[in-house]
PDB file of C-alpha atoms and ligand atoms in Angstrom:
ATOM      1  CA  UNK D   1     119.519  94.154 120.909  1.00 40.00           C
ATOM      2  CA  UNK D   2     119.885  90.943 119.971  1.00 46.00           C
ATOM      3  CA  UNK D   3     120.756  89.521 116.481  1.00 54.00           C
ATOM      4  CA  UNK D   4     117.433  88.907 115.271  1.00 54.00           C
ATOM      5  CA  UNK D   5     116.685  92.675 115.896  1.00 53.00           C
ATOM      6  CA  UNK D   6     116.866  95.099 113.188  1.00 58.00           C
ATOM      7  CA  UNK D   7     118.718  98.391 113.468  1.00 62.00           C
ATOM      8  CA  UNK D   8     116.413 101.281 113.768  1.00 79.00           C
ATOM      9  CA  UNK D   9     115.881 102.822 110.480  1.00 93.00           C
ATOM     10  CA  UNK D  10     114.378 106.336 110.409  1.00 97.00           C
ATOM     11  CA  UNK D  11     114.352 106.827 106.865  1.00 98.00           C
ATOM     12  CA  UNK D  12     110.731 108.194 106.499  1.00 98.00           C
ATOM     13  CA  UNK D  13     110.483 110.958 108.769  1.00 98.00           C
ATOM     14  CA  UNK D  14     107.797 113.227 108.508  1.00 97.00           C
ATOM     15  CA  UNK D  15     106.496 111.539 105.227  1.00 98.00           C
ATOM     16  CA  UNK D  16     103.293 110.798 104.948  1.00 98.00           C
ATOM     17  CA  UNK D  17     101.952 107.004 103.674  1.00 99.00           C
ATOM     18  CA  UNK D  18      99.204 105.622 102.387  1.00 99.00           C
ATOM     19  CA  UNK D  19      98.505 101.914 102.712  1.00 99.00           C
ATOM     20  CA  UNK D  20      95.512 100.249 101.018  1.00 99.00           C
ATOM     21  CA  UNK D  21      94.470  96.631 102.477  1.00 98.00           C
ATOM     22  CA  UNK D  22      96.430  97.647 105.958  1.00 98.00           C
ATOM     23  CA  UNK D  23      94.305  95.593 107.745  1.00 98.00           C
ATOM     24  CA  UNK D  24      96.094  91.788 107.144  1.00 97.00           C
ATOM     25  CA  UNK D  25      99.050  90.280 105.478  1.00 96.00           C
ATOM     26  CA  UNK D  26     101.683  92.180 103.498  1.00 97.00           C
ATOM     27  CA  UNK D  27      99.473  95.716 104.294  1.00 98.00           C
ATOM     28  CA  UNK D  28      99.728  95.387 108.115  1.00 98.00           C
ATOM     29  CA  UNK D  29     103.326  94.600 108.433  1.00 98.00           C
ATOM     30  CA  UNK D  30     104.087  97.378 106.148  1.00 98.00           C
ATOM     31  CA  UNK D  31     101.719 100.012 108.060  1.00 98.00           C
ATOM     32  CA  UNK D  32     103.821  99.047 111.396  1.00 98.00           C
ATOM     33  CA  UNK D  33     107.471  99.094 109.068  1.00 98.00           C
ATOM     34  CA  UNK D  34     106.618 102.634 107.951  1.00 98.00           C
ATOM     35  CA  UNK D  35     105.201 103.940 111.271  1.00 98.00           C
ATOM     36  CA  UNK D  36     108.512 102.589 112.940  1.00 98.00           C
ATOM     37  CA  UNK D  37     110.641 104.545 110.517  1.00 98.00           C
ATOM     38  CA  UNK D  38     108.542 107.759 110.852  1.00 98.00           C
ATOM     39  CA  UNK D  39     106.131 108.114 108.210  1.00 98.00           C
ATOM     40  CA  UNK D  40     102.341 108.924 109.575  1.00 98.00           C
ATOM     41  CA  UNK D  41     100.499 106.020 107.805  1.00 98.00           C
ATOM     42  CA  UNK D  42      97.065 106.127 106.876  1.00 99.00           C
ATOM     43  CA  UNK D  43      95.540 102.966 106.773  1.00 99.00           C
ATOM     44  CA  UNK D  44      92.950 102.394 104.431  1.00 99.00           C
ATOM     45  CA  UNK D  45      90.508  98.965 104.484  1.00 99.00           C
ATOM     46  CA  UNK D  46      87.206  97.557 103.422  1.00 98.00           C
ATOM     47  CA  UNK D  47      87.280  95.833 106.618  1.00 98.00           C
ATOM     48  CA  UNK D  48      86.669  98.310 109.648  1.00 98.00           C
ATOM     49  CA  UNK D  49      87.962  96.400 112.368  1.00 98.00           C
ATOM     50  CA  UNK D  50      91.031  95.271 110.843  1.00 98.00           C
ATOM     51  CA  UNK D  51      91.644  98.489 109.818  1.00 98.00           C
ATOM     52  CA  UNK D  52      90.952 100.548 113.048  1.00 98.00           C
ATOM     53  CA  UNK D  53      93.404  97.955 114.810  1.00 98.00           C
ATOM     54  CA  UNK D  54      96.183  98.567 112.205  1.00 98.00           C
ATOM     55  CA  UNK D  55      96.203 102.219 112.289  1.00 98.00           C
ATOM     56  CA  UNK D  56      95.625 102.272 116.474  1.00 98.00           C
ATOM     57  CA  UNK D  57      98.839 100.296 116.245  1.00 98.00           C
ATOM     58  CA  UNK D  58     100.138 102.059 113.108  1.00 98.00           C
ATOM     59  CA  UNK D  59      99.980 105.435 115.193  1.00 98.00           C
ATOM     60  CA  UNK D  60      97.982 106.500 112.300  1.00 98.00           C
ATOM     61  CA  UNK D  61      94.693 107.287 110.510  1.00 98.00           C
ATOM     62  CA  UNK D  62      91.872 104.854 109.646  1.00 99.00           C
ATOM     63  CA  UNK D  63      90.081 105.507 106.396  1.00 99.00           C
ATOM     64  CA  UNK D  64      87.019 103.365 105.577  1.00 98.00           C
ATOM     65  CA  UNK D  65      87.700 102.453 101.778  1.00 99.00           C
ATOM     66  CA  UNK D  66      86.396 100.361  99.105  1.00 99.00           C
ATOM     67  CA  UNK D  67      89.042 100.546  96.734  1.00 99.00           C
ATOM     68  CA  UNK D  68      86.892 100.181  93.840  1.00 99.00           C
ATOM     69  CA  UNK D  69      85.328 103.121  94.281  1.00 99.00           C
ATOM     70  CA  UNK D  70      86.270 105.986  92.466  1.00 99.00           C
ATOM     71  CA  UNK D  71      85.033 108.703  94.737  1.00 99.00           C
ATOM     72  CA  UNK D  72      86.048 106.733  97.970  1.00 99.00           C
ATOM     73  CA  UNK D  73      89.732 106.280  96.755  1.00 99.00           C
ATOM     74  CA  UNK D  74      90.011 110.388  96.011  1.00 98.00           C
ATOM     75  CA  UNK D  75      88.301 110.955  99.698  1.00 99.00           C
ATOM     76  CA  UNK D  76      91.028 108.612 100.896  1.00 99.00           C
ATOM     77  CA  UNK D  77      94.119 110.483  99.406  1.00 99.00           C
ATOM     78  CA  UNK D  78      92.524 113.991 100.114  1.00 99.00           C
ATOM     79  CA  UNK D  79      91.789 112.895 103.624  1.00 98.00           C
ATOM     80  CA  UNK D  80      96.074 111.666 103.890  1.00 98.00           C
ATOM     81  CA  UNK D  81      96.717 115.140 102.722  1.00 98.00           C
ATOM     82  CA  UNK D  82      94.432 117.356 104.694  1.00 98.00           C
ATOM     83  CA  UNK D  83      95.220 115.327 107.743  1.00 98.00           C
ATOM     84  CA  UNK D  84      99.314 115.465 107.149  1.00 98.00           C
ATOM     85  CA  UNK D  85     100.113 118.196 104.372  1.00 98.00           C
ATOM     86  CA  UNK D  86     101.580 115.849 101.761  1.00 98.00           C
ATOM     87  CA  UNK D  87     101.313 112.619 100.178  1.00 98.00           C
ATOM     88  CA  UNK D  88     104.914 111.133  99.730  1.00 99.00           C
ATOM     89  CA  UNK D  89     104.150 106.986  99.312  1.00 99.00           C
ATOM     90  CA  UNK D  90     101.193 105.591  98.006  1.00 99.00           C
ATOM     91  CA  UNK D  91     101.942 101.916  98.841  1.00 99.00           C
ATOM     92  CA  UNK D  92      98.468 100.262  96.405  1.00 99.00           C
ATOM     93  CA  UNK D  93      98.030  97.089  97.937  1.00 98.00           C
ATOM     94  CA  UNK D  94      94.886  95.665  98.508  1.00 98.00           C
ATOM     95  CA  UNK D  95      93.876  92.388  96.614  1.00 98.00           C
ATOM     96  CA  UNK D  96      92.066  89.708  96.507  1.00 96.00           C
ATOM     97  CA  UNK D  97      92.203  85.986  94.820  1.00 94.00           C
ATOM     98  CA  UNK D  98      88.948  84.168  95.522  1.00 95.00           C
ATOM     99  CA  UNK D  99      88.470  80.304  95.221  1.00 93.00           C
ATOM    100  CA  UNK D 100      86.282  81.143  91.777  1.00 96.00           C
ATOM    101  CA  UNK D 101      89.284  82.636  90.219  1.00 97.00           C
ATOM    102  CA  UNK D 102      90.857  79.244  88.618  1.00 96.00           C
ATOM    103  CA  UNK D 103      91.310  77.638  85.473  1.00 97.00           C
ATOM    104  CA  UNK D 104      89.917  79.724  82.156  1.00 98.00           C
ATOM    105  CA  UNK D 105      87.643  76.740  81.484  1.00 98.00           C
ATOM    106  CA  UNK D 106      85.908  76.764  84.483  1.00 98.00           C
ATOM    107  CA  UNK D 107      86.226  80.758  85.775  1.00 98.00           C
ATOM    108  CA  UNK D 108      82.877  83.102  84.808  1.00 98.00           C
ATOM    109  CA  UNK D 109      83.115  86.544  83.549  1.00 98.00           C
ATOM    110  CA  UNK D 110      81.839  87.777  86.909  1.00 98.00           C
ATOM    111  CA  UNK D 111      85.071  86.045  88.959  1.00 98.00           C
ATOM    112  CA  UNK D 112      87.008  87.623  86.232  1.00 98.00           C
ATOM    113  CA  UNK D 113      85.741  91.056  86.363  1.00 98.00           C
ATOM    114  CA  UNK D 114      84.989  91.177  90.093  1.00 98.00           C
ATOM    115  CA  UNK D 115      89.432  90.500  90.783  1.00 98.00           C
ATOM    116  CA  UNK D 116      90.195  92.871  87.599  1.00 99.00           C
ATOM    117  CA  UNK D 117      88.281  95.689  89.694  1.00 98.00           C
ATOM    118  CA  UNK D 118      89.907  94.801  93.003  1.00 98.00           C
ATOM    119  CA  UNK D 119      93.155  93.983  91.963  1.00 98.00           C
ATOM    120  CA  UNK D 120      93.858  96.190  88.646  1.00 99.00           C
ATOM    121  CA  UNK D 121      91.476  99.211  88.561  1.00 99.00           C
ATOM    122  CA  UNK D 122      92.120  99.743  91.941  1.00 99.00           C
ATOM    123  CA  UNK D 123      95.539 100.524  91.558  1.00 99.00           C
ATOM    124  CA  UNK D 124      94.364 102.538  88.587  1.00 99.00           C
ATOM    125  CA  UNK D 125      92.520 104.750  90.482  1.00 99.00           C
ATOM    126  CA  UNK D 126      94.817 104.948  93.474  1.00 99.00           C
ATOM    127  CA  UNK D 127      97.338 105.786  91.252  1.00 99.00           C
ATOM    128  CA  UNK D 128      95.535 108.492  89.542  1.00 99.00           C
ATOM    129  CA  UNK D 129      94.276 110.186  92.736  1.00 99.00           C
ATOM    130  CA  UNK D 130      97.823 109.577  94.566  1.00 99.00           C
ATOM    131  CA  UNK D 131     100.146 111.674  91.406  1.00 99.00           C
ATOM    132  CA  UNK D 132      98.517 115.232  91.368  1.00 98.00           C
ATOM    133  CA  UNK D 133      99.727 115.384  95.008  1.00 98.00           C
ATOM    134  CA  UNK D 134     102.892 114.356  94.261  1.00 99.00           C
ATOM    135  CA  UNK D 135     103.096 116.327  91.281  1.00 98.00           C
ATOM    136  CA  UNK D 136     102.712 119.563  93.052  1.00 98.00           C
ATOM    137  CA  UNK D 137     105.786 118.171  95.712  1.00 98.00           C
ATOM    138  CA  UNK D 138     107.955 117.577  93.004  1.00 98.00           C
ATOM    139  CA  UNK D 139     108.318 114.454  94.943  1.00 98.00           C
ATOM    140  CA  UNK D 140     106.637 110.672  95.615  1.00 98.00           C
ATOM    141  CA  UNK D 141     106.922 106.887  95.612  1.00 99.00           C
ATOM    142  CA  UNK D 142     104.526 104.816  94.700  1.00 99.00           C
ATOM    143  CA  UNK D 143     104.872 101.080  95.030  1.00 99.00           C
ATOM    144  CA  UNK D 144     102.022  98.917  93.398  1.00 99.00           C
ATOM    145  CA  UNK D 145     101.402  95.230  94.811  1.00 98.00           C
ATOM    146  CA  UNK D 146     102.143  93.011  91.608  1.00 98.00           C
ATOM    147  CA  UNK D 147     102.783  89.519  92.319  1.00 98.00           C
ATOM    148  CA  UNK D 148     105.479  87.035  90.828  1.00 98.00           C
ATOM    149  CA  UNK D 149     102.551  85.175  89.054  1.00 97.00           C
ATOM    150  CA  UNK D 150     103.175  88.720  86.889  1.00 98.00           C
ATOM    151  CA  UNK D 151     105.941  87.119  85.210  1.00 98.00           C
ATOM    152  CA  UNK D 152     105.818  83.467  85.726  1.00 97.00           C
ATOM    153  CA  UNK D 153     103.318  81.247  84.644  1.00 96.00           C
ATOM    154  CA  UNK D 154     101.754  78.190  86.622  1.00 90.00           C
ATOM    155  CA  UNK D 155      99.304  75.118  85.438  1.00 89.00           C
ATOM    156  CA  UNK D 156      97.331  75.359  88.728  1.00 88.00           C
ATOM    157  CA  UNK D 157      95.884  78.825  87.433  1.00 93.00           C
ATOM    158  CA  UNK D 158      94.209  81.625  88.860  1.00 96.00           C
ATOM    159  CA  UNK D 159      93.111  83.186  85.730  1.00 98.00           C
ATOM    160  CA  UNK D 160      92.042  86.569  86.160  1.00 98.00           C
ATOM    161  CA  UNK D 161      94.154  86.957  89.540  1.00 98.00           C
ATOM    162  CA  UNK D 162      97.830  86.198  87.108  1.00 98.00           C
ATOM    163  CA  UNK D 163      96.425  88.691  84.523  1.00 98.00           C
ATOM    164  CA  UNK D 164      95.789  91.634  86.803  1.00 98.00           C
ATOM    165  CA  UNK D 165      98.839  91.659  87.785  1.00 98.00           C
ATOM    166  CA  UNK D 166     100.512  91.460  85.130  1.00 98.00           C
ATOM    167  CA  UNK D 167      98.538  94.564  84.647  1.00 99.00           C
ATOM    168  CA  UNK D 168      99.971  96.085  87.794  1.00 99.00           C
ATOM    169  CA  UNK D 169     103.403  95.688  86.471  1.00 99.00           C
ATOM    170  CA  UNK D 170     102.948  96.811  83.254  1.00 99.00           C
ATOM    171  CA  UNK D 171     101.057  99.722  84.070  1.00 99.00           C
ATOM    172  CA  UNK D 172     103.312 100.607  86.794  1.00 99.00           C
ATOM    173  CA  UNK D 173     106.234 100.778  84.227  1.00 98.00           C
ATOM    174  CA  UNK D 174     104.798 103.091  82.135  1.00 98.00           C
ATOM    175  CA  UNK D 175     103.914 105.381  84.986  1.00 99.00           C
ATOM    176  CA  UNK D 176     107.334 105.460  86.439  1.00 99.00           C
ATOM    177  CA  UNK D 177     108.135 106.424  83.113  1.00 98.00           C
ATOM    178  CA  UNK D 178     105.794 109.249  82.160  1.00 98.00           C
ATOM    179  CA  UNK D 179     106.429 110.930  86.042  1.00 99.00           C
ATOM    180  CA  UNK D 180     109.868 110.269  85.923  1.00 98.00           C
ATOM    181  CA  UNK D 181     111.083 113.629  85.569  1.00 98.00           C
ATOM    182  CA  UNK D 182     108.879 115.305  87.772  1.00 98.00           C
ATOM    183  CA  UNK D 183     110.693 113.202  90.799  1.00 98.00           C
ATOM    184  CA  UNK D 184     108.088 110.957  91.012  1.00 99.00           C
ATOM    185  CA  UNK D 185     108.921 107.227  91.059  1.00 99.00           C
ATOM    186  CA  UNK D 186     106.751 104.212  90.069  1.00 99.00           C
ATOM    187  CA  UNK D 187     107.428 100.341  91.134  1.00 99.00           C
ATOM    188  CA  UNK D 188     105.718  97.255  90.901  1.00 99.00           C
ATOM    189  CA  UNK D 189     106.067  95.005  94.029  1.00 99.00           C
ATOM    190  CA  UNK D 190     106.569  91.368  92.659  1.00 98.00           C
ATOM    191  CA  UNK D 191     106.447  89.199  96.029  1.00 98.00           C
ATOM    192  CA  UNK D 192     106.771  85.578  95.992  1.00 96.00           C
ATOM    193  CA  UNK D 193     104.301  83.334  98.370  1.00 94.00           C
ATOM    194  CA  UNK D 194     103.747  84.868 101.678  1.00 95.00           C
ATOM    195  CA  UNK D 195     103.303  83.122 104.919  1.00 91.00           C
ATOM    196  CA  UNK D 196      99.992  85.457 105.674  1.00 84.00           C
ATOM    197  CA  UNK D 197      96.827  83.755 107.173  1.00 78.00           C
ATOM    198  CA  UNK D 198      94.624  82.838 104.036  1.00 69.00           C
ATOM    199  CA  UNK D 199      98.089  80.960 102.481  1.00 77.00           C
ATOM    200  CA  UNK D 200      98.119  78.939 106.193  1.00 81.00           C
ATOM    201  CA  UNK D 201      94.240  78.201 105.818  1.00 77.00           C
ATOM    202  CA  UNK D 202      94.966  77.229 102.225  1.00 72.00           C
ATOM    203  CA  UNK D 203      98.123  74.909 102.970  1.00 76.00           C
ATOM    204  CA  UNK D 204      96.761  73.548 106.034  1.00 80.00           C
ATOM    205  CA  UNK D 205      94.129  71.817 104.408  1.00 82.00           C
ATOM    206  CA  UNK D 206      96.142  70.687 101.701  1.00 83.00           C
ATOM    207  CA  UNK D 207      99.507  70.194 102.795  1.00 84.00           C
ATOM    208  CA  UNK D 208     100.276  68.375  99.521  1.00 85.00           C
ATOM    209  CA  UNK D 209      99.516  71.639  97.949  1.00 78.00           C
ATOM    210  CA  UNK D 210     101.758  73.418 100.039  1.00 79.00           C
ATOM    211  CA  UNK D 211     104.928  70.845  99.100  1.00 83.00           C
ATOM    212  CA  UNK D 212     104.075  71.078  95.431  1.00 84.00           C
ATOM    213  CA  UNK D 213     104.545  74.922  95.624  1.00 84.00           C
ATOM    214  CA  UNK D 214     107.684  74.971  98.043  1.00 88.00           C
ATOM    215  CA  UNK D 215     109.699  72.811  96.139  1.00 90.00           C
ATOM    216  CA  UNK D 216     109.827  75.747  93.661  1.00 91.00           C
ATOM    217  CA  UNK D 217     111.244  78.130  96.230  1.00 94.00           C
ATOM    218  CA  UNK D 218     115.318  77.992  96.339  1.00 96.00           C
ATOM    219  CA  UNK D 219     115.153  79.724 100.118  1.00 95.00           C
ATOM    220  CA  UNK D 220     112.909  76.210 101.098  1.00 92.00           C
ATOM    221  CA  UNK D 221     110.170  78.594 102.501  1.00 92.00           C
ATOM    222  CA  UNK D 222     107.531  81.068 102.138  1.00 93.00           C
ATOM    223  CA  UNK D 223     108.056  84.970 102.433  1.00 97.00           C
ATOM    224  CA  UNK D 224     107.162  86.502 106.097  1.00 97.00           C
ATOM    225  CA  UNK D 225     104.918  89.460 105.752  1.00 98.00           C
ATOM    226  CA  UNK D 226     107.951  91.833 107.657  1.00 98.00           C
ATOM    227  CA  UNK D 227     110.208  90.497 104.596  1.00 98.00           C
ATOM    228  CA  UNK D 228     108.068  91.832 102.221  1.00 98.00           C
ATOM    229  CA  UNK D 229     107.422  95.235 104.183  1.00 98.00           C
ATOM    230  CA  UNK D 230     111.158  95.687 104.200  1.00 98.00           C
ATOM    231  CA  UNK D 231     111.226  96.100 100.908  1.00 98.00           C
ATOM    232  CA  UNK D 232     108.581  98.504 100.387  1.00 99.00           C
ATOM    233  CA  UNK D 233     110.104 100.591 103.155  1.00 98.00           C
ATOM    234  CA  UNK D 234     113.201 100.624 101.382  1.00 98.00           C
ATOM    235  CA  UNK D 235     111.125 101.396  97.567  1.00 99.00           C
ATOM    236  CA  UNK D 236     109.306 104.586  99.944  1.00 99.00           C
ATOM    237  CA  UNK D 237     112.713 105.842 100.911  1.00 98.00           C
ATOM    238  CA  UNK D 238     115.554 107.796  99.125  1.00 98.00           C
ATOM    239  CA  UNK D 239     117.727 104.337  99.603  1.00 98.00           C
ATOM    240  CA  UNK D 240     115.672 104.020  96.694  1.00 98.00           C
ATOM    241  CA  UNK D 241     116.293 106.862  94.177  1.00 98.00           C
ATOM    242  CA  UNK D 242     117.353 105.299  91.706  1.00 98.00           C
ATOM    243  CA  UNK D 243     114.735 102.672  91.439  1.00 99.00           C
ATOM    244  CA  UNK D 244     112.158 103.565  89.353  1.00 99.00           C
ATOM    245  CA  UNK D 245     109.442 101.575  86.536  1.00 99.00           C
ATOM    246  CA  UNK D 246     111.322  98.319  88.082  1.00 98.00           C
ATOM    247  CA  UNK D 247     109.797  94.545  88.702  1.00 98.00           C
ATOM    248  CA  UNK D 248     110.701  94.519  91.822  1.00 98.00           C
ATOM    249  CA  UNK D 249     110.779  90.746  92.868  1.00 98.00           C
ATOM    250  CA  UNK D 250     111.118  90.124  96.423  1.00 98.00           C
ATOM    251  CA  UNK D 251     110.560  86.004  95.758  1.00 98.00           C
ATOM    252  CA  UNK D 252     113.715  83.900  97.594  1.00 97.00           C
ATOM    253  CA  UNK D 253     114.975  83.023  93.956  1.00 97.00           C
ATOM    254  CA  UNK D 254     111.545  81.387  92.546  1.00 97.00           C
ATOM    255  CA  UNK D 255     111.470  83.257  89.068  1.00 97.00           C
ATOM    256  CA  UNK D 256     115.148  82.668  88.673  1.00 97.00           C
ATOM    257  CA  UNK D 257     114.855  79.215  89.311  1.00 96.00           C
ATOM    258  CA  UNK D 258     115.365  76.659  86.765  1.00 94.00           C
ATOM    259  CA  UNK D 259     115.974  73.582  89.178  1.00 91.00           C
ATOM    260  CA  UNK D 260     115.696  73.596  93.082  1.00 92.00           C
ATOM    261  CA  UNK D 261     118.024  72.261  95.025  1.00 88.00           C
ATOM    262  CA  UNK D 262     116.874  69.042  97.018  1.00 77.00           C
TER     263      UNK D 262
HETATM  264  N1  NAD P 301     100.075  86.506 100.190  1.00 61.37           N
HETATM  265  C1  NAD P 301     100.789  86.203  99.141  1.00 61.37           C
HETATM  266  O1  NAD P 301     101.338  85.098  99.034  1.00 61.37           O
HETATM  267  C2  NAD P 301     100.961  87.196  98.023  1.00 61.37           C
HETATM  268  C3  NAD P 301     101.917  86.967  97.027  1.00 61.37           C
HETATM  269  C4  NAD P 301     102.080  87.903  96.009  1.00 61.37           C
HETATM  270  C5  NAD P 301     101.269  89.027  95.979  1.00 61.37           C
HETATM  271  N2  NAD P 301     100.336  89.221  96.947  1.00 61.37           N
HETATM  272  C6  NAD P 301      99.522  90.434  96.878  1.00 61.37           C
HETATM  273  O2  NAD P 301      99.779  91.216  98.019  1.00 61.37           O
HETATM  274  C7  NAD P 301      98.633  91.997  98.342  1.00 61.37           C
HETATM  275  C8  NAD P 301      98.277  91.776  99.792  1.00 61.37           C
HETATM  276  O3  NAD P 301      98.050  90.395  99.985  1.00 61.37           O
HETATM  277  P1  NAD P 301      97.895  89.732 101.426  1.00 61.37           P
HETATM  278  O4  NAD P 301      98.315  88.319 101.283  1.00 61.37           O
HETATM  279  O5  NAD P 301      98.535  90.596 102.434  1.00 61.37           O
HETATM  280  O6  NAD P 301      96.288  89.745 101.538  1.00 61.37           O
HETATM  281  P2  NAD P 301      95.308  89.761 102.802  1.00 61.37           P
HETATM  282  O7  NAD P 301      94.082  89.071 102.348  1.00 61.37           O
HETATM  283  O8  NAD P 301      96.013  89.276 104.034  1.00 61.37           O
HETATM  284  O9  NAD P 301      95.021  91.327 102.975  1.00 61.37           O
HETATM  285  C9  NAD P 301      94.349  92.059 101.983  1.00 61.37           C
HETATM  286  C10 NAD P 301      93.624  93.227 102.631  1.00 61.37           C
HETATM  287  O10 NAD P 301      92.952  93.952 101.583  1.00 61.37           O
HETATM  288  C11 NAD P 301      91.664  94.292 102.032  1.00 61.37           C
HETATM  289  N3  NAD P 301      90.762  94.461 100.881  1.00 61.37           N
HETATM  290  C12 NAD P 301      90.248  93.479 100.094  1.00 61.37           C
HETATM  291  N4  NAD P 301      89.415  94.014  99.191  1.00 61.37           N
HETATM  292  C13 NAD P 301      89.402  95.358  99.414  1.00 61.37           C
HETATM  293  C14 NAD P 301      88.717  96.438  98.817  1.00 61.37           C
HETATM  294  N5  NAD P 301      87.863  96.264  97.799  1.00 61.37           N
HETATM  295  N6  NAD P 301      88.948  97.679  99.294  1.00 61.37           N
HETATM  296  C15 NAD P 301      89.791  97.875 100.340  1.00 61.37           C
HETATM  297  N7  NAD P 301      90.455  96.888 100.951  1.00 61.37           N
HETATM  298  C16 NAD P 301      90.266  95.638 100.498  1.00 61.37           C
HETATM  299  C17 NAD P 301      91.251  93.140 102.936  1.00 61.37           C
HETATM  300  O11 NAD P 301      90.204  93.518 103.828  1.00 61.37           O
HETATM  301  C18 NAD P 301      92.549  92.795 103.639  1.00 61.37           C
HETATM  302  O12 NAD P 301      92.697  93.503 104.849  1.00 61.37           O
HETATM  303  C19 NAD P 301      97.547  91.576  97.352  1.00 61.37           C
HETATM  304  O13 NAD P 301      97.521  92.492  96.282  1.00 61.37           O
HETATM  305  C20 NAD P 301      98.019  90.218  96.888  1.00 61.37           C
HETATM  306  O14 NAD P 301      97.533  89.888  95.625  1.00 61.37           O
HETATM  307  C21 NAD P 301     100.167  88.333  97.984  1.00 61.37           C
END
C-alpha cells in the first residue's frame, strides 16, 4: 500500500444502494466507492451503455431509468428491493445543466422546465419512492445531489440549473426533518466544481473560463469525482449518524471564501 492508497473501508456491508446518473462523473465514482465498501449498488441511467459498464464494474445491477418518469423511478426502487431485500441509500444524483440554461434574459421556459424536471422533480420522485422502504426498515440514508451554486450566487448564471438546486437543498432539509425519527436521514450533497468530463470539454475550450472560476477555489483546483464519492460513502454509513437535513458542502473552501489567496 502505498500512501496514495486508501485504507479499506467496509462500512456498507450488505446494504443495498441506489445510484441515479451512475453512468459518468460524481455517479460512477460513487457506484465503484460503495461497491468497494460492500453495498450491492444498483446503477440506474438514461444512458444504457454507460450504465451497463458501471454496474459490470460496480458488481451490481443495471436499471434502465429516465428519472423523470414517475412509474420508471418506482420500477427502479422496487427492482433494488426485490433484487437485494432492502433499500438502505438512495444516493439521487442524476443532473443535467445544458448550454440553454444561462442568463434569465436570454433562457426560455422550455430550458427552464426541461432542468427543473431533471434536476428537482427527479429527486422528488426518487425520494418519494426511496422512503416507504426505508420506513418499513426503520432505517435509510438518502443523500440528494445539490450543488454549491445552492447557496452561492454567480453573474455567469445558469438560471434554472442554480434554482433547482436550491430546491434540492431545501427540500432535502425538510425531509430529513419530517423522517427524522423514524431513523431515516436526509442530506443535500453541496459539491463544488468537479474535474468530470463535460467540465474538461467546457474548460478546454475556454481556458480563460476555467481561470476565472479557479481563482475562487482556496484548494487552487477542481474536486476529483473519488473526492466527492468519499463523502457520500461516508453520508450512506453510520460514520454518519448524526448528520441529518445538513448542506453538506464538499467545495475546497469556495463558499467560505471571501478572498483567495494568490
Ligand atoms: N460536475 C460538477 O462540477 C458538479 C458540481 C456540483 C454539482 N454537480 C451535480 O452532480 C450531479 C452529477 O454530475 P456529474 O458532473 O457527475 O454529471 P455527468 O454528466 O458526468 O453524469 C450525469 C449522469 O446522469 C445521467 N442522466 C442525465 N439525465 C438523466 C435522466 N433523465 N435520467 C437518468 N439519468 C440521467 C447521464 O446519462 C449521466 O450518466 C448532477 O446533479 C450535477 O448537477 C456537479
Amino acid at each position: 500500500m502505498t500512501d496514495q492508497t486508501p485504507a479499506v473501508c467496509r462500512r456498507l456491508v450488505g446494504r443495498t444502494a441506489v445510484v441515479t446518473g451512475a453512468g459518468s462523473g460524481i455517479g460512477l465514482a460513487t457506484a465503484r466507492r460503495l461497491a468497494s465498501e460492500g453495498a450491492h449498488v444498483v446503477c440506474a441511467d438514461i444512458d444504457e451503455s454507460a450504465g451497463k459498464a458501471a454496474a459490470a464494474e460496480a458488481g451490481g445491477l443495471f436499471v434502465k431509468v429516465d428519472v423523470t418518469d414517475p412509474a420508471e423511478v418506482e420500477a427502479l426502487f422496487k427492482t433494488a428491493y426485490d433484487t437485494y431485500g432492502s433499500v438502505d441509500i438512495a444516493f439521487n444524483n442524476a443532473g443535467i445543466s445544458p448550454p440553454d440554461d444561462d442568463s434569465i434574459l436570454t433562457t426560455g421556459l422550455e430550458a427552464w422546465k426541461r432542468v427543473q424536471e431533471v434536476n428537482l422533480t427527479s429527486v422528488y420522485l426518487c425520494c418519494k419512492a426511496a422512503l416507504p422502504y426505508m420506513q418499513r426498515q426503520g432505517r435509510g440514508s438518502i443523500i440528494n445531489t445539490a450543488s454549491f451554486v445552492a447557496v452561492m450566487g454567480a453573474a455567469t448564471s445558469q438560471i434554472s440549473y442554480t434554482a433547482s438546486k436550491g430546491g434540492v437543498l431545501a427540500m432535502s432539509r425538510e425531509l430529513g426533518v419530517q423522517f427524522a425519527r423514524e431513523g431515516i436521514r436526509v442530506n443535500a450533497l453541496c459539491p463544488g466544481p468537479v474535474n468530470t468530463p463535460l467540465l474538461k470539454e467546457l474548460f478546454a475550450k475556454d481556458p480563460e473560463r476555467a481561470a476565472r472560476r479557479l481563482v475562487h477555489v482556496p484548494v487552487g483546483r477542481f474536486a476529483e469525482p473519488e473526492e466527492i464519492a468519499a463523502a457520500v460513502a461516508f453520508l450512506a454509513s453510520d460514520d454518519s449518524s448524526f448528520v441529518n437535513a445538513a448542506e453538506f458542502l464538499v467545495d475546497g473552501g469556495i463558499a467560505g471564501a471571501y478572498v483567495t489567496p494568490l
